[in-house]
Amino acid sequence: MDNNTIIFSLNNNRDEDMRKTLITIYDALVEKGYDPIDQIVGYILSEDPTYITNHKNARSLIRKLDRYELLAALVNNYLKG
């Protein structure tokens, strides 16, 4: 029997889920002719869902993401760069 403790983190899975969701939202915004970065940033800053299109259920998807978790993951990934 191994006495070492295994660290299990849901953050990696959560980050990957957020990444996949953001890609879906990004693609939907591009398909509708929007600048996806501007629209996503506008949503994050204001929490106004009208920044995100309903196309491909993107608006519903982004509202399922916790903005704090999303910002934390974005900053973390940016700094790891």
mmCIF file of N, CA and C in Angstrom:
data_model
loop_
_atom_site.group_PDB
_atom_site.id
_atom_site.type_symbol
_atom_site.label_atom_id
_atom_site.label_comp_id
_atom_site.label_asym_id
_atom_site.label_seq_id
_atom_site.Cartn_x
_atom_site.Cartn_y
_atom_site.Cartn_z
ATOM 1 N N MET A 1 0.848 -1.179 0.000
ATOM 2 C CA MET A 1 0.000 0.000 0.000
ATOM 3 C C MET A 1 0.891 1.239 0.000
ATOM 4 N N ASP A 2 0.537 2.191 -0.812
ATOM 5 C CA ASP A 2 1.300 3.433 -0.957
ATOM 6 C C ASP A 2 0.759 4.469 0.025
ATOM 7 N N ASN A 3 1.629 5.070 0.821
ATOM 8 C CA ASN A 3 1.207 6.061 1.813
ATOM 9 C C ASN A 3 1.265 7.494 1.285
ATOM 10 N N ASN A 4 1.634 7.677 0.015
ATOM 11 C CA ASN A 4 1.693 9.018 -0.559
ATOM 12 C C ASN A 4 0.284 9.534 -0.831
ATOM 13 N N THR A 5 0.115 10.781 -0.581
ATOM 14 C CA THR A 5 -1.166 11.414 -0.842
ATOM 15 C C THR A 5 -1.221 11.868 -2.292
ATOM 16 N N ILE A 6 -2.317 11.555 -2.943
ATOM 17 C CA ILE A 6 -2.523 11.992 -4.315
ATOM 18 C C ILE A 6 -3.400 13.230 -4.282
ATOM 19 N N ILE A 7 -2.933 14.267 -4.943
ATOM 20 C CA ILE A 7 -3.699 15.509 -4.988
ATOM 21 C C ILE A 7 -4.598 15.463 -6.213
ATOM 22 N N PHE A 8 -5.866 15.627 -5.970
ATOM 23 C CA PHE A 8 -6.859 15.637 -7.038
ATOM 24 C C PHE A 8 -7.426 17.036 -7.146
ATOM 25 N N SER A 9 -7.414 17.582 -8.331
ATOM 26 C CA SER A 9 -7.903 18.939 -8.524
ATOM 27 C C SER A 9 -8.987 18.970 -9.584
ATOM 28 N N LEU A 10 -10.107 19.578 -9.231
ATOM 29 C CA LEU A 10 -11.169 19.779 -10.204
ATOM 30 C C LEU A 10 -10.913 21.014 -11.056
ATOM 31 N N ASN A 11 -9.977 21.869 -10.636
ATOM 32 C CA ASN A 11 -9.711 23.097 -11.374
ATOM 33 C C ASN A 11 -9.313 22.830 -12.812
ATOM 34 N N ASN A 12 -8.469 21.813 -13.039
ATOM 35 C CA ASN A 12 -8.056 21.516 -14.410
ATOM 36 C C ASN A 12 -9.247 21.126 -15.265
ATOM 37 N N ASN A 13 -10.146 20.319 -14.725
ATOM 38 C CA ASN A 13 -11.343 19.932 -15.463
ATOM 39 C C ASN A 13 -12.243 21.133 -15.677
ATOM 40 N N ARG A 14 -12.387 21.960 -14.669
ATOM 41 C CA ARG A 14 -13.232 23.146 -14.761
ATOM 42 C C ARG A 14 -12.659 24.126 -15.776
ATOM 43 N N ASP A 15 -11.355 24.322 -15.753
ATOM 44 C CA ASP A 15 -10.707 25.204 -16.727
ATOM 45 C C ASP A 15 -10.941 24.691 -18.148
ATOM 46 N N GLU A 16 -10.822 23.399 -18.338
ATOM 47 C CA GLU A 16 -11.033 22.819 -19.674
ATOM 48 C C GLU A 16 -12.490 22.983 -20.112
ATOM 49 N N ASP A 17 -13.422 22.808 -19.197
ATOM 50 C CA ASP A 17 -14.839 23.018 -19.524
ATOM 51 C C ASP A 17 -15.088 24.477 -19.910
ATOM 52 N N MET A 18 -14.494 25.412 -19.165
ATOM 53 C CA MET A 18 -14.656 26.830 -19.488
ATOM 54 C C MET A 18 -14.036 27.138 -20.847
ATOM 55 N N ARG A 19 -12.878 26.558 -21.124
ATOM 56 C CA ARG A 19 -12.214 26.782 -22.402
ATOM 57 C C ARG A 19 -13.080 26.308 -23.563
ATOM 58 N N LYS A 20 -13.635 25.116 -23.439
ATOM 59 C CA LYS A 20 -14.506 24.582 -24.501
ATOM 60 C C LYS A 20 -15.745 25.452 -24.679
ATOM 61 N N THR A 21 -16.317 25.908 -23.575
ATOM 62 C CA THR A 21 -17.489 26.773 -23.641
ATOM 63 C C THR A 21 -17.145 28.093 -24.314
ATOM 64 N N LEU A 22 -16.017 28.688 -23.946
ATOM 65 C CA LEU A 22 -15.596 29.952 -24.561
ATOM 66 C C LEU A 22 -15.340 29.793 -26.053
ATOM 67 N N ILE A 23 -14.785 28.678 -26.458
ATOM 68 C CA ILE A 23 -14.544 28.438 -27.878
ATOM 69 C C ILE A 23 -15.872 28.353 -28.634
ATOM 70 N N THR A 24 -16.846 27.686 -28.048
ATOM 71 C CA THR A 24 -18.170 27.599 -28.668
ATOM 72 C C THR A 24 -18.788 28.985 -28.803
ATOM 73 N N ILE A 25 -18.688 29.788 -27.748
ATOM 74 C CA ILE A 25 -19.225 31.152 -27.758
ATOM 75 C C ILE A 25 -18.469 31.998 -28.778
ATOM 76 N N TYR A 26 -17.171 31.897 -28.785
ATOM 77 C CA TYR A 26 -16.324 32.626 -29.729
ATOM 78 C C TYR A 26 -16.747 32.310 -31.166
ATOM 79 N N ASP A 27 -16.882 31.026 -31.473
ATOM 80 C CA ASP A 27 -17.261 30.597 -32.824
ATOM 81 C C ASP A 27 -18.638 31.131 -33.216
ATOM 82 N N ALA A 28 -19.577 31.109 -32.283
ATOM 83 C CA ALA A 28 -20.924 31.621 -32.553
ATOM 84 C C ALA A 28 -20.883 33.113 -32.857
ATOM 85 N N LEU A 29 -20.085 33.851 -32.112
ATOM 86 C CA LEU A 29 -19.958 35.296 -32.342
ATOM 87 C C LEU A 29 -19.325 35.582 -33.702
ATOM 88 N N VAL A 30 -18.297 34.826 -34.056
ATOM 89 C CA VAL A 30 -17.648 34.998 -35.360
ATOM 90 C C VAL A 30 -18.649 34.708 -36.481
ATOM 91 N N GLU A 31 -19.401 33.625 -36.350
ATOM 92 C CA GLU A 31 -20.386 33.259 -37.367
ATOM 93 C C GLU A 31 -21.427 34.353 -37.588
ATOM 94 N N LYS A 32 -21.754 35.068 -36.531
ATOM 95 C CA LYS A 32 -22.741 36.140 -36.642
ATOM 96 C C LYS A 32 -22.117 37.482 -37.025
ATOM 97 N N GLY A 33 -20.792 37.527 -37.199
ATOM 98 C CA GLY A 33 -20.126 38.729 -37.668
ATOM 99 C C GLY A 33 -19.688 39.701 -36.587
ATOM 100 N N TYR A 34 -19.695 39.261 -35.341
ATOM 101 C CA TYR A 34 -19.262 40.119 -34.229
ATOM 102 C C TYR A 34 -17.767 39.964 -33.976
ATOM 103 N N ASP A 35 -17.179 40.941 -33.314
ATOM 104 C CA ASP A 35 -15.809 40.823 -32.819
ATOM 105 C C ASP A 35 -15.903 40.068 -31.493
ATOM 106 N N PRO A 36 -15.513 38.805 -31.469
ATOM 107 C CA PRO A 36 -15.754 37.977 -30.279
ATOM 108 C C PRO A 36 -15.035 38.462 -29.024
ATOM 109 N N ILE A 37 -13.836 39.012 -29.186
ATOM 110 C CA ILE A 37 -13.096 39.483 -28.013
ATOM 111 C C ILE A 37 -13.828 40.655 -27.377
ATOM 112 N N ASP A 38 -14.217 41.634 -28.191
ATOM 113 C CA ASP A 38 -14.951 42.793 -27.665
ATOM 114 C C ASP A 38 -16.246 42.377 -26.987
ATOM 115 N N GLN A 39 -16.957 41.449 -27.592
ATOM 116 C CA GLN A 39 -18.246 41.027 -27.047
ATOM 117 C C GLN A 39 -18.072 40.271 -25.724
ATOM 118 N N ILE A 40 -17.108 39.379 -25.671
ATOM 119 C CA ILE A 40 -16.882 38.602 -24.443
ATOM 120 C C ILE A 40 -16.397 39.511 -23.319
ATOM 121 N N VAL A 41 -15.476 40.425 -23.634
ATOM 122 C CA VAL A 41 -14.998 41.371 -22.617
ATOM 123 C C VAL A 41 -16.149 42.248 -22.137
ATOM 124 N N GLY A 42 -16.979 42.716 -23.060
ATOM 125 C CA GLY A 42 -18.142 43.515 -22.676
ATOM 126 C C GLY A 42 -19.042 42.762 -21.715
ATOM 127 N N TYR A 43 -19.262 41.489 -21.986
ATOM 128 C CA TYR A 43 -20.084 40.680 -21.084
ATOM 129 C C TYR A 43 -19.418 40.536 -19.716
ATOM 130 N N ILE A 44 -18.131 40.222 -19.709
ATOM 131 C CA ILE A 44 -17.429 40.015 -18.435
ATOM 132 C C ILE A 44 -17.475 41.281 -17.584
ATOM 133 N N LEU A 45 -17.265 42.423 -18.199
ATOM 134 C CA LEU A 45 -17.254 43.680 -17.448
ATOM 135 C C LEU A 45 -18.639 44.093 -16.956
ATOM 136 N N SER A 46 -19.652 43.842 -17.749
ATOM 137 C CA SER A 46 -20.988 44.360 -17.430
ATOM 138 C C SER A 46 -21.970 43.310 -16.909
ATOM 139 N N GLU A 47 -21.710 42.066 -17.207
ATOM 140 C CA GLU A 47 -22.617 40.948 -16.942
ATOM 141 C C GLU A 47 -23.943 41.121 -17.700
ATOM 142 N N ASP A 48 -23.901 41.884 -18.765
ATOM 143 C CA ASP A 48 -25.073 42.086 -19.612
ATOM 144 C C ASP A 48 -25.067 41.015 -20.698
ATOM 145 N N PRO A 49 -25.995 40.068 -20.648
ATOM 146 C CA PRO A 49 -25.976 38.945 -21.587
ATOM 147 C C PRO A 49 -26.242 39.352 -23.040
ATOM 148 N N THR A 50 -26.730 40.575 -23.269
ATOM 149 C CA THR A 50 -27.001 40.975 -24.649
ATOM 150 C C THR A 50 -25.718 41.197 -25.453
ATOM 151 N N TYR A 51 -24.563 41.201 -24.805
ATOM 152 C CA TYR A 51 -23.301 41.242 -25.536
ATOM 153 C C TYR A 51 -23.064 39.946 -26.314
ATOM 154 N N ILE A 52 -23.742 38.888 -25.911
ATOM 155 C CA ILE A 52 -23.529 37.567 -26.502
ATOM 156 C C ILE A 52 -24.757 37.161 -27.311
ATOM 157 N N THR A 53 -24.513 36.677 -28.513
ATOM 158 C CA THR A 53 -25.583 36.249 -29.395
ATOM 159 C C THR A 53 -26.297 35.010 -28.854
ATOM 160 N N ASN A 54 -27.535 34.839 -29.277
ATOM 161 C CA ASN A 54 -28.274 33.614 -28.959
ATOM 162 C C ASN A 54 -27.893 32.468 -29.890
ATOM 163 N N HIS A 55 -27.196 32.801 -30.974
ATOM 164 C CA HIS A 55 -26.795 31.807 -31.968
ATOM 165 C C HIS A 55 -26.032 30.666 -31.285
ATOM 166 N N LYS A 56 -26.393 29.448 -31.628
ATOM 167 C CA LYS A 56 -25.764 28.242 -31.053
ATOM 168 C C LYS A 56 -25.861 28.207 -29.532
ATOM 169 N N ASN A 57 -26.889 28.855 -28.992
ATOM 170 C CA ASN A 57 -27.136 28.844 -27.552
ATOM 171 C C ASN A 57 -26.004 29.507 -26.748
ATOM 172 N N ALA A 58 -25.243 30.397 -27.405
ATOM 173 C CA ALA A 58 -24.064 31.007 -26.775
ATOM 174 C C ALA A 58 -24.427 31.827 -25.543
ATOM 175 N N ARG A 59 -25.525 32.563 -25.604
ATOM 176 C CA ARG A 59 -25.898 33.411 -24.461
ATOM 177 C C ARG A 59 -26.202 32.559 -23.229
ATOM 178 N N SER A 60 -26.889 31.487 -23.434
ATOM 179 C CA SER A 60 -27.195 30.585 -22.319
ATOM 180 C C SER A 60 -25.914 29.949 -21.769
ATOM 181 N N LEU A 61 -25.009 29.601 -22.661
ATOM 182 C CA LEU A 61 -23.755 28.975 -22.240
ATOM 183 C C LEU A 61 -22.914 29.915 -21.387
ATOM 184 N N ILE A 62 -22.792 31.172 -21.815
ATOM 185 C CA ILE A 62 -21.925 32.088 -21.062
ATOM 186 C C ILE A 62 -22.503 32.403 -19.683
ATOM 187 N N ARG A 63 -23.826 32.371 -19.575
ATOM 188 C CA ARG A 63 -24.436 32.668 -18.278
ATOM 189 C C ARG A 63 -24.228 31.530 -17.282
ATOM 190 N N LYS A 64 -23.835 30.369 -17.762
ATOM 191 C CA LYS A 64 -23.546 29.240 -16.874
ATOM 192 C C LYS A 64 -22.146 29.335 -16.267
ATOM 193 N N LEU A 65 -21.307 30.192 -16.854
ATOM 194 C CA LEU A 65 -19.949 30.360 -16.332
ATOM 195 C C LEU A 65 -19.936 31.373 -15.198
ATOM 196 N N ASP A 66 -19.207 31.075 -14.157
ATOM 197 C CA ASP A 66 -19.011 32.017 -13.066
ATOM 198 C C ASP A 66 -17.975 33.037 -13.523
ATOM 199 N N ARG A 67 -18.334 34.319 -13.514
ATOM 200 C CA ARG A 67 -17.430 35.354 -14.027
ATOM 201 C C ARG A 67 -16.127 35.424 -13.245
ATOM 202 N N TYR A 68 -16.179 35.249 -11.945
ATOM 203 C CA TYR A 68 -14.951 35.290 -11.146
ATOM 204 C C TYR A 68 -14.024 34.141 -11.550
ATOM 205 N N GLU A 69 -14.570 32.934 -11.651
ATOM 206 C CA GLU A 69 -13.762 31.781 -12.061
ATOM 207 C C GLU A 69 -13.189 31.994 -13.455
ATOM 208 N N LEU A 70 -14.004 32.543 -14.336
ATOM 209 C CA LEU A 70 -13.562 32.793 -15.700
ATOM 210 C C LEU A 70 -12.409 33.800 -15.724
ATOM 211 N N LEU A 71 -12.560 34.906 -15.011
ATOM 212 C CA LEU A 71 -11.492 35.909 -14.949
ATOM 213 C C LEU A 71 -10.223 35.338 -14.320
ATOM 214 N N ALA A 72 -10.382 34.578 -13.258
ATOM 215 C CA ALA A 72 -9.228 33.971 -12.591
ATOM 216 C C ALA A 72 -8.493 33.030 -13.550
ATOM 217 N N ALA A 73 -9.228 32.231 -14.293
ATOM 218 C CA ALA A 73 -8.610 31.309 -15.248
ATOM 219 C C ALA A 73 -7.922 32.074 -16.376
ATOM 220 N N LEU A 74 -8.560 33.137 -16.866
ATOM 221 C CA LEU A 74 -7.960 33.934 -17.939
ATOM 222 C C LEU A 74 -6.662 34.594 -17.484
ATOM 223 N N VAL A 75 -6.665 35.203 -16.300
ATOM 224 C CA VAL A 75 -5.464 35.849 -15.777
ATOM 225 C C VAL A 75 -4.375 34.813 -15.532
ATOM 226 N N ASN A 76 -4.744 33.712 -14.940
ATOM 227 C CA ASN A 76 -3.787 32.642 -14.666
ATOM 228 C C ASN A 76 -3.135 32.148 -15.951
ATOM 229 N N ASN A 77 -3.940 31.892 -16.967
ATOM 230 C CA ASN A 77 -3.392 31.399 -18.233
ATOM 231 C C ASN A 77 -2.574 32.472 -18.947
ATOM 232 N N TYR A 78 -2.957 33.715 -18.833
ATOM 233 C CA TYR A 78 -2.203 34.811 -19.436
ATOM 234 C C TYR A 78 -0.822 34.928 -18.799
ATOM 235 N N LEU A 79 -0.779 34.838 -17.490
ATOM 236 C CA LEU A 79 0.501 34.970 -16.786
ATOM 237 C C LEU A 79 1.414 33.769 -17.018
ATOM 238 N N LYS A 80 0.831 32.601 -17.228
ATOM 239 C CA LYS A 80 1.639 31.410 -17.516
ATOM 240 C C LYS A 80 2.240 31.505 -18.910
ATOM 241 N N GLY A 81 1.524 32.230 -19.796
ATOM 242 C CA GLY A 81 1.843 32.530 -21.149
ATOM 243 C C GLY A 81 2.791 31.750 -21.890
#
